[in-house]
PDB file of C-alpha atoms in Angstrom:
ATOM      1  CA  MET A  12     144.153 104.187 116.285  1.00  0.00           C
ATOM      2  CA  ALA A  13     145.524 103.964 112.759  1.00  0.00           C
ATOM      3  CA  GLN A  14     143.671 100.703 112.230  1.00  0.00           C
ATOM      4  CA  ASN A  15     140.424 102.277 113.445  1.00  0.00           C
ATOM      5  CA  GLY A  16     140.964 105.218 111.123  1.00  0.00           C
ATOM      6  CA  GLY A  17     141.624 102.875 108.215  1.00  0.00           C
ATOM      7  CA  ALA A  18     138.465 100.886 108.981  1.00  0.00           C
ATOM      8  CA  ARG A  19     136.403 104.065 109.127  1.00  0.00           C
ATOM      9  CA  GLY A  20     137.902 105.229 105.844  1.00  0.00           C
ATOM     10  CA  ALA A  21     137.110 101.898 104.171  1.00  0.00           C
ATOM     11  CA  ALA A  22     133.555 101.999 105.524  1.00  0.00           C
ATOM     12  CA  LYS A  23     133.160 105.550 104.223  1.00  0.00           C
ATOM     13  CA  ASP A  24     134.369 104.446 100.772  1.00  0.00           C
ATOM     14  CA  VAL A  25     131.845 101.608 100.735  1.00  0.00           C
ATOM     15  CA  GLU A  26     129.094 104.020 101.815  1.00  0.00           C
ATOM     16  CA  ASP A  27     130.052 106.486  99.061  1.00  0.00           C
ATOM     17  CA  LYS A  28     129.991 103.709  96.447  1.00  0.00           C
ATOM     18  CA  ALA A  29     126.586 102.543  97.666  1.00  0.00           C
ATOM     19  CA  GLU A  30     125.227 106.087  97.409  1.00  0.00           C
ATOM     20  CA  GLN A  31     126.609 106.410  93.887  1.00  0.00           C
ATOM     21  CA  VAL A  32     124.889 103.175  92.879  1.00  0.00           C
ATOM     22  CA  ALA A  33     121.597 104.320  94.437  1.00  0.00           C
ATOM     23  CA  ASP A  34     121.819 107.641  92.559  1.00  0.00           C
ATOM     24  CA  HIS A  35     122.773 106.089  89.215  1.00  0.00           C
ATOM     25  CA  PRO A  36     120.238 106.871  86.447  1.00  0.00           C
ATOM     26  CA  TRP A  37     119.887 103.196  85.519  1.00  0.00           C
ATOM     27  CA  MET A  38     119.157 102.271  89.129  1.00  0.00           C
ATOM     28  CA  GLU A  39     116.449 104.920  89.190  1.00  0.00           C
ATOM     29  CA  LYS A  40     114.931 103.606  85.942  1.00  0.00           C
ATOM     30  CA  ALA A  41     114.899 100.040  87.256  1.00  0.00           C
ATOM     31  CA  ALA A  42     113.348 101.173  90.537  1.00  0.00           C
ATOM     32  CA  ARG A  43     110.641 103.126  88.697  1.00  0.00           C
ATOM     33  CA  ALA A  44     109.846  99.966  86.730  1.00  0.00           C
ATOM     34  CA  GLY A  45     109.192  98.340  90.113  1.00  0.00           C
ATOM     35  CA  PHE A  46     106.254 100.700  90.621  1.00  0.00           C
ATOM     36  CA  ILE A  47     104.834  99.485  87.295  1.00  0.00           C
ATOM     37  CA  MET A  48     105.045  95.847  88.410  1.00  0.00           C
ATOM     38  CA  SER A  49     103.395  96.713  91.714  1.00  0.00           C
ATOM     39  CA  GLY A  50     100.664  98.463  89.744  1.00  0.00           C
ATOM     40  CA  VAL A  51     100.056  95.391  87.588  1.00  0.00           C
ATOM     41  CA  VAL A  52      99.743  93.213  90.690  1.00  0.00           C
ATOM     42  CA  HIS A  53      97.184  95.576  92.239  1.00  0.00           C
ATOM     43  CA  LEU A  54      95.250  95.730  88.973  1.00  0.00           C
ATOM     44  CA  LEU A  55      94.932  91.952  88.981  1.00  0.00           C
ATOM     45  CA  ILE A  56      93.995  91.779  92.679  1.00  0.00           C
ATOM     46  CA  GLY A  57      91.300  94.368  92.035  1.00  0.00           C
ATOM     47  CA  TRP A  58      89.979  92.421  89.057  1.00  0.00           C
ATOM     48  CA  ILE A  59      89.857  89.187  91.085  1.00  0.00           C
ATOM     49  CA  ALA A  60      88.065  91.042  93.904  1.00  0.00           C
ATOM     50  CA  LEU A  61      85.414  92.215  91.432  1.00  0.00           C
ATOM     51  CA  GLN A  62      84.923  88.644  90.222  1.00  0.00           C
ATOM     52  CA  VAL A  63      84.521  87.428  93.795  1.00  0.00           C
ATOM     53  CA  GLY A  64      82.071  90.242  94.530  1.00  0.00           C
ATOM     54  CA  PHE A  65      79.846  89.444  91.576  1.00  0.00           C
ATOM     55  CA  GLY A  66      80.016  85.691  92.157  1.00  0.00           C
ATOM     56  CA  SER A  67      81.804  84.909  88.888  1.00  0.00           C
ATOM     57  CA  GLY A  68      84.606  82.889  90.410  1.00  0.00           C
ATOM     58  CA  GLY A  69      87.961  84.606  90.467  1.00  0.00           C
ATOM     59  CA  GLY A  70      90.825  83.115  92.437  1.00  0.00           C
ATOM     60  CA  ASP A  71      92.996  84.111  95.324  1.00  0.00           C
ATOM     61  CA  ALA A  72      92.497  87.863  95.708  1.00  0.00           C
ATOM     62  CA  ASP A  73      96.032  88.526  96.861  1.00  0.00           C
ATOM     63  CA  GLN A  74      99.582  88.705  95.543  1.00  0.00           C
ATOM     64  CA  SER A  75      99.873  84.978  94.886  1.00  0.00           C
ATOM     65  CA  GLY A  76      96.584  84.962  92.964  1.00  0.00           C
ATOM     66  CA  ALA A  77      97.637  87.971  90.896  1.00  0.00           C
ATOM     67  CA  LEU A  78     101.070  86.515  90.128  1.00  0.00           C
ATOM     68  CA  SER A  79      99.549  83.136  89.277  1.00  0.00           C
ATOM     69  CA  THR A  80      97.216  84.854  86.809  1.00  0.00           C
ATOM     70  CA  LEU A  81     100.168  86.709  85.296  1.00  0.00           C
ATOM     71  CA  ALA A  82     102.256  83.522  85.070  1.00  0.00           C
ATOM     72  CA  SER A  83      99.542  81.781  83.039  1.00  0.00           C
ATOM     73  CA  ALA A  84      99.258  84.655  80.526  1.00  0.00           C
ATOM     74  CA  PRO A  85     101.236  84.656  77.246  1.00  0.00           C
ATOM     75  CA  GLY A  86     104.681  86.044  77.992  1.00  0.00           C
ATOM     76  CA  GLY A  87     103.817  86.085  81.687  1.00  0.00           C
ATOM     77  CA  MET A  88     107.001  84.347  82.805  1.00  0.00           C
ATOM     78  CA  VAL A  89     109.127  86.972  81.088  1.00  0.00           C
ATOM     79  CA  LEU A  90     107.123  89.735  82.722  1.00  0.00           C
ATOM     80  CA  LEU A  91     107.564  88.061  86.117  1.00  0.00           C
ATOM     81  CA  TRP A  92     111.345  87.973  85.665  1.00  0.00           C
ATOM     82  CA  ILE A  93     111.472  91.602  84.580  1.00  0.00           C
ATOM     83  CA  GLY A  94     109.038  92.712  87.281  1.00  0.00           C
ATOM     84  CA  GLY A  95     110.778  90.721  90.001  1.00  0.00           C
ATOM     85  CA  ILE A  96     114.166  92.217  89.174  1.00  0.00           C
ATOM     86  CA  ALA A  97     112.633  95.702  88.953  1.00  0.00           C
ATOM     87  CA  MET A  98     111.098  95.330  92.410  1.00  0.00           C
ATOM     88  CA  ILE A  99     114.447  94.177  93.803  1.00  0.00           C
ATOM     89  CA  ALA A 100     115.876  97.449  92.478  1.00  0.00           C
ATOM     90  CA  LEU A 101     112.986  99.355  94.093  1.00  0.00           C
ATOM     91  CA  ALA A 102     113.528  97.554  97.420  1.00  0.00           C
ATOM     92  CA  LEU A 103     117.249  98.386  97.300  1.00  0.00           C
ATOM     93  CA  TRP A 104     116.438 102.011  96.493  1.00  0.00           C
ATOM     94  CA  PHE A 105     114.142 102.302  99.525  1.00  0.00           C
ATOM     95  CA  ALA A 106     116.770 100.594 101.695  1.00  0.00           C
ATOM     96  CA  ALA A 107     119.316 103.184 100.543  1.00  0.00           C
ATOM     97  CA  GLU A 108     116.756 105.924 101.147  1.00  0.00           C
ATOM     98  CA  ALA A 109     116.265 104.653 104.702  1.00  0.00           C
ATOM     99  CA  TRP A 110     119.985 105.055 105.360  1.00  0.00           C
ATOM    100  CA  PHE A 111     121.022 108.112 103.369  1.00  0.00           C
ATOM    101  CA  GLY A 112     117.730 109.953 103.665  1.00  0.00           C
ATOM    102  CA  GLY A 113     117.592 109.338 107.398  1.00  0.00           C
ATOM    103  CA  LYS A 114     121.038 110.889 107.844  1.00  0.00           C
ATOM    104  CA  GLN A 115     119.753 114.126 106.339  1.00  0.00           C
ATOM    105  CA  GLU A 116     117.057 114.544 108.997  1.00  0.00           C
ATOM    106  CA  ARG A 117     117.950 116.672 112.014  1.00  0.00           C
ATOM    107  CA  GLU A 118     115.409 115.730 114.649  1.00  0.00           C
ATOM    108  CA  THR A 119     115.620 112.235 116.152  1.00  0.00           C
ATOM    109  CA  LYS A 120     111.891 111.654 115.697  1.00  0.00           C
ATOM    110  CA  ASP A 121     112.187 112.600 112.013  1.00  0.00           C
ATOM    111  CA  VAL A 122     115.108 110.224 111.582  1.00  0.00           C
ATOM    112  CA  VAL A 123     113.139 107.357 113.137  1.00  0.00           C
ATOM    113  CA  LYS A 124     110.041 108.154 111.076  1.00  0.00           C
ATOM    114  CA  HIS A 125     112.030 108.331 107.837  1.00  0.00           C
ATOM    115  CA  VAL A 126     113.963 105.115 108.497  1.00  0.00           C
ATOM    116  CA  VAL A 127     110.913 103.097 109.574  1.00  0.00           C
ATOM    117  CA  LYS A 128     108.833 104.300 106.624  1.00  0.00           C
ATOM    118  CA  SER A 129     111.502 103.664 103.983  1.00  0.00           C
ATOM    119  CA  ALA A 130     112.715 100.389 105.497  1.00  0.00           C
ATOM    120  CA  GLY A 131     109.122  99.145 105.695  1.00  0.00           C
ATOM    121  CA  LYS A 132     108.607  99.830 101.993  1.00  0.00           C
ATOM    122  CA  ALA A 133     111.908  98.094 101.217  1.00  0.00           C
ATOM    123  CA  VAL A 134     110.697  94.966 103.026  1.00  0.00           C
ATOM    124  CA  VAL A 135     107.311  95.022 101.254  1.00  0.00           C
ATOM    125  CA  TYR A 136     108.826  95.320  97.774  1.00  0.00           C
ATOM    126  CA  ALA A 137     111.530  92.752  98.566  1.00  0.00           C
ATOM    127  CA  ALA A 138     108.859  90.253  99.626  1.00  0.00           C
ATOM    128  CA  LEU A 139     106.829  90.900  96.482  1.00  0.00           C
ATOM    129  CA  ALA A 140     109.972  90.562  94.355  1.00  0.00           C
ATOM    130  CA  PHE A 141     110.794  87.229  96.006  1.00  0.00           C
ATOM    131  CA  THR A 142     107.276  85.929  95.377  1.00  0.00           C
ATOM    132  CA  ALA A 143     107.318  87.101  91.743  1.00  0.00           C
ATOM    133  CA  LEU A 144     110.660  85.398  91.082  1.00  0.00           C
ATOM    134  CA  ARG A 145     109.399  82.177  92.669  1.00  0.00           C
ATOM    135  CA  PHE A 146     106.539  82.144  90.169  1.00  0.00           C
ATOM    136  CA  ALA A 147     108.993  83.029  87.390  1.00  0.00           C
ATOM    137  CA  THR A 148     111.049  79.921  88.188  1.00  0.00           C
ATOM    138  CA  GLY A 149     107.964  77.730  87.998  1.00  0.00           C
ATOM    139  CA  GLY A 150     107.351  77.652  91.733  1.00  0.00           C
ATOM    140  CA  GLY A 151     104.632  79.481  93.554  1.00  0.00           C
ATOM    141  CA  SER A 152     102.961  79.829  96.897  1.00  0.00           C
ATOM    142  CA  ASP A 153      99.592  80.441  98.475  1.00  0.00           C
ATOM    143  CA  SER A 154      99.909  83.666 100.485  1.00  0.00           C
ATOM    144  CA  GLY A 155      96.766  82.968 102.488  1.00  0.00           C
ATOM    145  CA  GLU A 156      97.870  79.449 103.410  1.00  0.00           C
ATOM    146  CA  GLN A 157     101.348  80.632 104.400  1.00  0.00           C
ATOM    147  CA  THR A 158      99.877  83.409 106.533  1.00  0.00           C
ATOM    148  CA  SER A 159      97.570  80.904 108.232  1.00  0.00           C
ATOM    149  CA  GLN A 160     100.458  78.497 108.917  1.00  0.00           C
ATOM    150  CA  ILE A 161     102.698  81.188 110.384  1.00  0.00           C
ATOM    151  CA  THR A 162      99.839  82.574 112.461  1.00  0.00           C
ATOM    152  CA  GLY A 163      99.079  79.067 113.739  1.00  0.00           C
ATOM    153  CA  MET A 164     102.587  78.836 115.189  1.00  0.00           C
ATOM    154  CA  PHE A 165     101.928  81.931 117.300  1.00  0.00           C
ATOM    155  CA  LEU A 166      98.430  80.942 118.388  1.00  0.00           C
ATOM    156  CA  GLN A 167      99.667  77.939 120.360  1.00  0.00           C
ATOM    157  CA  ASN A 168     100.120  79.998 123.521  1.00  0.00           C
ATOM    158  CA  ALA A 169      98.766  83.154 125.184  1.00  0.00           C
ATOM    159  CA  ALA A 170     101.850  85.268 124.395  1.00  0.00           C
ATOM    160  CA  GLY A 171     101.636  84.325 120.745  1.00  0.00           C
ATOM    161  CA  ARG A 172      97.950  85.243 120.595  1.00  0.00           C
ATOM    162  CA  ILE A 173      98.786  88.647 122.054  1.00  0.00           C
ATOM    163  CA  LEU A 174     101.413  89.148 119.349  1.00  0.00           C
ATOM    164  CA  VAL A 175      98.928  88.166 116.618  1.00  0.00           C
ATOM    165  CA  GLY A 176      96.422  90.604 118.122  1.00  0.00           C
ATOM    166  CA  ILE A 177      99.044  93.359 118.120  1.00  0.00           C
ATOM    167  CA  ALA A 178      99.904  92.508 114.506  1.00  0.00           C
ATOM    168  CA  GLY A 179      96.219  92.889 113.675  1.00  0.00           C
ATOM    169  CA  LEU A 180      96.113  96.316 115.300  1.00  0.00           C
ATOM    170  CA  VAL A 181      99.246  97.350 113.399  1.00  0.00           C
ATOM    171  CA  VAL A 182      97.712  96.270 110.070  1.00  0.00           C
ATOM    172  CA  ILE A 183      94.493  98.131 110.941  1.00  0.00           C
ATOM    173  CA  GLY A 184      96.604 101.192 111.725  1.00  0.00           C
ATOM    174  CA  ILE A 185      98.372 100.912 108.370  1.00  0.00           C
ATOM    175  CA  GLY A 186      94.994 100.576 106.670  1.00  0.00           C
ATOM    176  CA  VAL A 187      93.643 103.682 108.409  1.00  0.00           C
ATOM    177  CA  TYR A 188      96.846 105.505 107.436  1.00  0.00           C
ATOM    178  CA  HIS A 189      96.218 104.602 103.779  1.00  0.00           C
ATOM    179  CA  VAL A 190      92.633 105.871 103.989  1.00  0.00           C
ATOM    180  CA  VAL A 191      93.721 109.157 105.574  1.00  0.00           C
ATOM    181  CA  LYS A 192      96.596 109.511 103.109  1.00  0.00           C
ATOM    182  CA  GLY A 193      94.127 109.138 100.265  1.00  0.00           C
ATOM    183  CA  ILE A 194      91.436 111.458 101.615  1.00  0.00           C
ATOM    184  CA  THR A 195      93.920 114.210 102.541  1.00  0.00           C
ATOM    185  CA  ARG A 196      95.910 113.694  99.304  1.00  0.00           C
ATOM    186  CA  LYS A 197      99.065 113.432 101.371  1.00  0.00           C
ATOM    187  CA  PHE A 198     100.411 110.983  98.784  1.00  0.00           C
ATOM    188  CA  GLU A 199     101.128 113.983  96.567  1.00  0.00           C
ATOM    189  CA  GLU A 200     104.185 114.579  98.765  1.00  0.00           C
ATOM    190  CA  ASP A 201     105.659 111.412  97.234  1.00  0.00           C
ATOM    191  CA  LEU A 202     105.341 112.865  93.749  1.00  0.00           C
ATOM    192  CA  LYS A 203     107.187 115.473  91.765  1.00  0.00           C
ATOM    193  CA  THR A 204     106.334 117.328  88.591  1.00  0.00           C
ATOM    194  CA  THR A 205     108.257 117.186  85.357  1.00  0.00           C
ATOM    195  CA  GLY A 206     108.985 120.263  83.306  1.00  0.00           C
ATOM    196  CA  GLY A 207     107.506 122.573  85.940  1.00  0.00           C
ATOM    197  CA  GLY A 208     103.944 121.390  85.307  1.00  0.00           C
ATOM    198  CA  ASN A 209     101.390 120.055  87.736  1.00  0.00           C
ATOM    199  CA  VAL A 210     100.828 116.400  88.468  1.00  0.00           C
ATOM    200  CA  GLY A 211      97.999 115.237  86.211  1.00  0.00           C
ATOM    201  CA  LYS A 212      94.435 115.028  87.512  1.00  0.00           C
ATOM    202  CA  ALA A 213      94.361 111.314  86.687  1.00  0.00           C
ATOM    203  CA  VAL A 214      97.207 110.740  89.142  1.00  0.00           C
ATOM    204  CA  VAL A 215      95.344 112.571  91.907  1.00  0.00           C
ATOM    205  CA  VAL A 216      91.989 110.848  91.264  1.00  0.00           C
ATOM    206  CA  THR A 217      93.476 107.353  91.088  1.00  0.00           C
ATOM    207  CA  GLY A 218      95.636 108.084  94.117  1.00  0.00           C
ATOM    208  CA  VAL A 219      92.716 109.195  96.295  1.00  0.00           C
ATOM    209  CA  ALA A 220      90.457 106.290  95.336  1.00  0.00           C
ATOM    210  CA  GLY A 221      93.304 103.769  95.339  1.00  0.00           C
ATOM    211  CA  TYR A 222      94.682 104.618  98.767  1.00  0.00           C
ATOM    212  CA  VAL A 223      91.213 104.597 100.343  1.00  0.00           C
ATOM    213  CA  ALA A 224      90.339 101.221  98.783  1.00  0.00           C
ATOM    214  CA  LYS A 225      93.646  99.629  99.729  1.00  0.00           C
ATOM    215  CA  GLY A 226      93.246 101.006 103.233  1.00  0.00           C
ATOM    216  CA  LEU A 227      89.806  99.418 103.591  1.00  0.00           C
ATOM    217  CA  ALA A 228      91.191  96.079 102.407  1.00  0.00           C
ATOM    218  CA  LEU A 229      94.066  96.284 104.914  1.00  0.00           C
ATOM    219  CA  VAL A 230      91.648  97.120 107.727  1.00  0.00           C
ATOM    220  CA  GLY A 231      89.786  93.939 106.794  1.00  0.00           C
ATOM    221  CA  VAL A 232      93.052  91.961 106.988  1.00  0.00           C
ATOM    222  CA  GLY A 233      93.799  93.424 110.423  1.00  0.00           C
ATOM    223  CA  VAL A 234      90.310  92.577 111.699  1.00  0.00           C
ATOM    224  CA  LEU A 235      90.795  88.954 110.620  1.00  0.00           C
ATOM    225  CA  PHE A 236      94.097  88.799 112.503  1.00  0.00           C
ATOM    226  CA  GLY A 237      92.340  90.109 115.604  1.00  0.00           C
ATOM    227  CA  TRP A 238      89.519  87.620 115.120  1.00  0.00           C
ATOM    228  CA  ALA A 239      92.058  84.803 114.791  1.00  0.00           C
ATOM    229  CA  ALA A 240      93.799  85.927 117.988  1.00  0.00           C
ATOM    230  CA  ILE A 241      90.560  86.017 119.988  1.00  0.00           C
ATOM    231  CA  GLY A 242      89.359  82.616 118.758  1.00  0.00           C
ATOM    232  CA  ALA A 243      92.859  81.041 118.513  1.00  0.00           C
ATOM    233  CA  ASP A 244      91.890  79.999 114.983  1.00  0.00           C
ATOM    234  CA  PRO A 245      94.681  80.412 112.378  1.00  0.00           C
ATOM    235  CA  GLU A 246      92.245  79.627 109.548  1.00  0.00           C
ATOM    236  CA  LYS A 247      90.725  83.074 110.057  1.00  0.00           C
ATOM    237  CA  ALA A 248      94.040  84.843 109.394  1.00  0.00           C
ATOM    238  CA  THR A 249      94.353  84.347 105.654  1.00  0.00           C
ATOM    239  CA  GLY A 250      95.586  87.751 104.551  1.00  0.00           C
ATOM    240  CA  MET A 251      94.149  89.871 101.770  1.00  0.00           C
ATOM    241  CA  ASP A 252      92.342  86.990 100.059  1.00  0.00           C
ATOM    242  CA  GLY A 253      90.556  86.026 103.268  1.00  0.00           C
ATOM    243  CA  ALA A 254      89.577  89.627 103.980  1.00  0.00           C
ATOM    244  CA  ILE A 255      88.118  90.146 100.507  1.00  0.00           C
ATOM    245  CA  LYS A 256      86.201  86.864 100.550  1.00  0.00           C
ATOM    246  CA  GLN A 257      84.901  87.641 104.040  1.00  0.00           C
ATOM    247  CA  MET A 258      83.611  90.970 102.722  1.00  0.00           C
ATOM    248  CA  ALA A 259      81.594  89.021 100.140  1.00  0.00           C
ATOM    249  CA  THR A 260      79.564  87.420 102.966  1.00  0.00           C
ATOM    250  CA  LEU A 261      78.399  90.760 104.373  1.00  0.00           C
ATOM    251  CA  PRO A 262      74.860  92.046 103.610  1.00  0.00           C
ATOM    252  CA  ALA A 263      76.243  94.719 101.280  1.00  0.00           C
ATOM    253  CA  GLY A 264      79.216  92.580 100.288  1.00  0.00           C
ATOM    254  CA  THR A 265      78.723  92.936  96.539  1.00  0.00           C
ATOM    255  CA  VAL A 266      78.642  96.713  96.735  1.00  0.00           C
ATOM    256  CA  LEU A 267      81.609  96.807  99.129  1.00  0.00           C
ATOM    257  CA  LEU A 268      83.710  94.537  96.939  1.00  0.00           C
ATOM    258  CA  ALA A 269      82.744  96.533  93.845  1.00  0.00           C
ATOM    259  CA  VAL A 270      84.106  99.641  95.576  1.00  0.00           C
ATOM    260  CA  VAL A 271      87.232  97.912  96.915  1.00  0.00           C
ATOM    261  CA  GLY A 272      87.919  96.041  93.668  1.00  0.00           C
ATOM    262  CA  ALA A 273      87.521  99.147  91.530  1.00  0.00           C
ATOM    263  CA  GLY A 274      89.622 101.091  94.030  1.00  0.00           C
ATOM    264  CA  LEU A 275      92.441  98.529  93.907  1.00  0.00           C
ATOM    265  CA  ILE A 276      92.383  98.738  90.120  1.00  0.00           C
ATOM    266  CA  LEU A 277      92.674 102.517  90.403  1.00  0.00           C
ATOM    267  CA  TYR A 278      95.519 102.069  92.898  1.00  0.00           C
ATOM    268  CA  GLY A 279      97.229  99.894  90.314  1.00  0.00           C
ATOM    269  CA  ILE A 280      96.818 102.638  87.711  1.00  0.00           C
ATOM    270  CA  TYR A 281      98.144 105.165  90.229  1.00  0.00           C
ATOM    271  CA  SER A 282     101.218 102.983  90.877  1.00  0.00           C
ATOM    272  CA  ILE A 283     101.905 102.791  87.153  1.00  0.00           C
ATOM    273  CA  LEU A 284     101.554 106.572  86.831  1.00  0.00           C
ATOM    274  CA  ARG A 285     103.713 106.965  89.937  1.00  0.00           C
ATOM    275  CA  SER A 286     106.598 105.346  88.059  1.00  0.00           C
ATOM    276  CA  ARG A 287     106.885 108.646  86.211  1.00  0.00           C
ATOM    277  CA  TYR A 288     106.125 111.119  88.964  1.00  0.00           C
ATOM    278  CA  ALA A 289     107.653 109.505  92.087  1.00  0.00           C
ATOM    279  CA  SER A 290     110.243 111.629  93.853  1.00  0.00           C
ATOM    280  CA  MET A 291     113.488 109.666  93.682  1.00  0.00           C
TER     281      MET A 291
END
């Protein structure tokens, strides 16, 4: 019994230390810088999408394309190191929020919702941080190619195709959630005011347009996953880049990509502004 009590006490001490680290002002500043890096990435994806839409080239309209563009810019490697580390801090903050924030909820459904939401964001930012640091070390990767390769592994049998189809539905659901979150301005719940004032109009405008545009892009990604599952063709599941380039082939593709590209740029601006207003 004494040993169990000692183990629980040690675990509690570790938990208290972790909470202190998560609440430290410098941790908060580093995590907020992660929003800025995320904003820069979305700005570049939006810009590439506009280039694709207007037929002026571009590149891979996804994270790898954005990070590759940043790596080739003057001082880009330094920015990748700083941004990658900042997004690690942001991922750790969301992981801590999943644990400590979830414990503050009373209803089981609220606990599950809080944990899933925060843990999901932690995974997203951790993945982006990993990719950024790979580019910072002179490496790199093609997100679309990797997605296609992984999808191909699952498409070799019926069960795998079902899983890919489910993944497509999940991504579509996330995309719809982004659209609804933008239209209803629910994202304002993630923000706080400073000095008792209201969140600036620019934050609201960029948030609405940005969430809707990102949602549309994610719906496109989910549709491609579903298409890949039905046709057992991994080449169709190429992530954000594939979805954006597929949009370009539609009758109103130029207009659609102009809207999505501009919206992703606005989402990037919103993310940068969010670094100041995010509730943390």
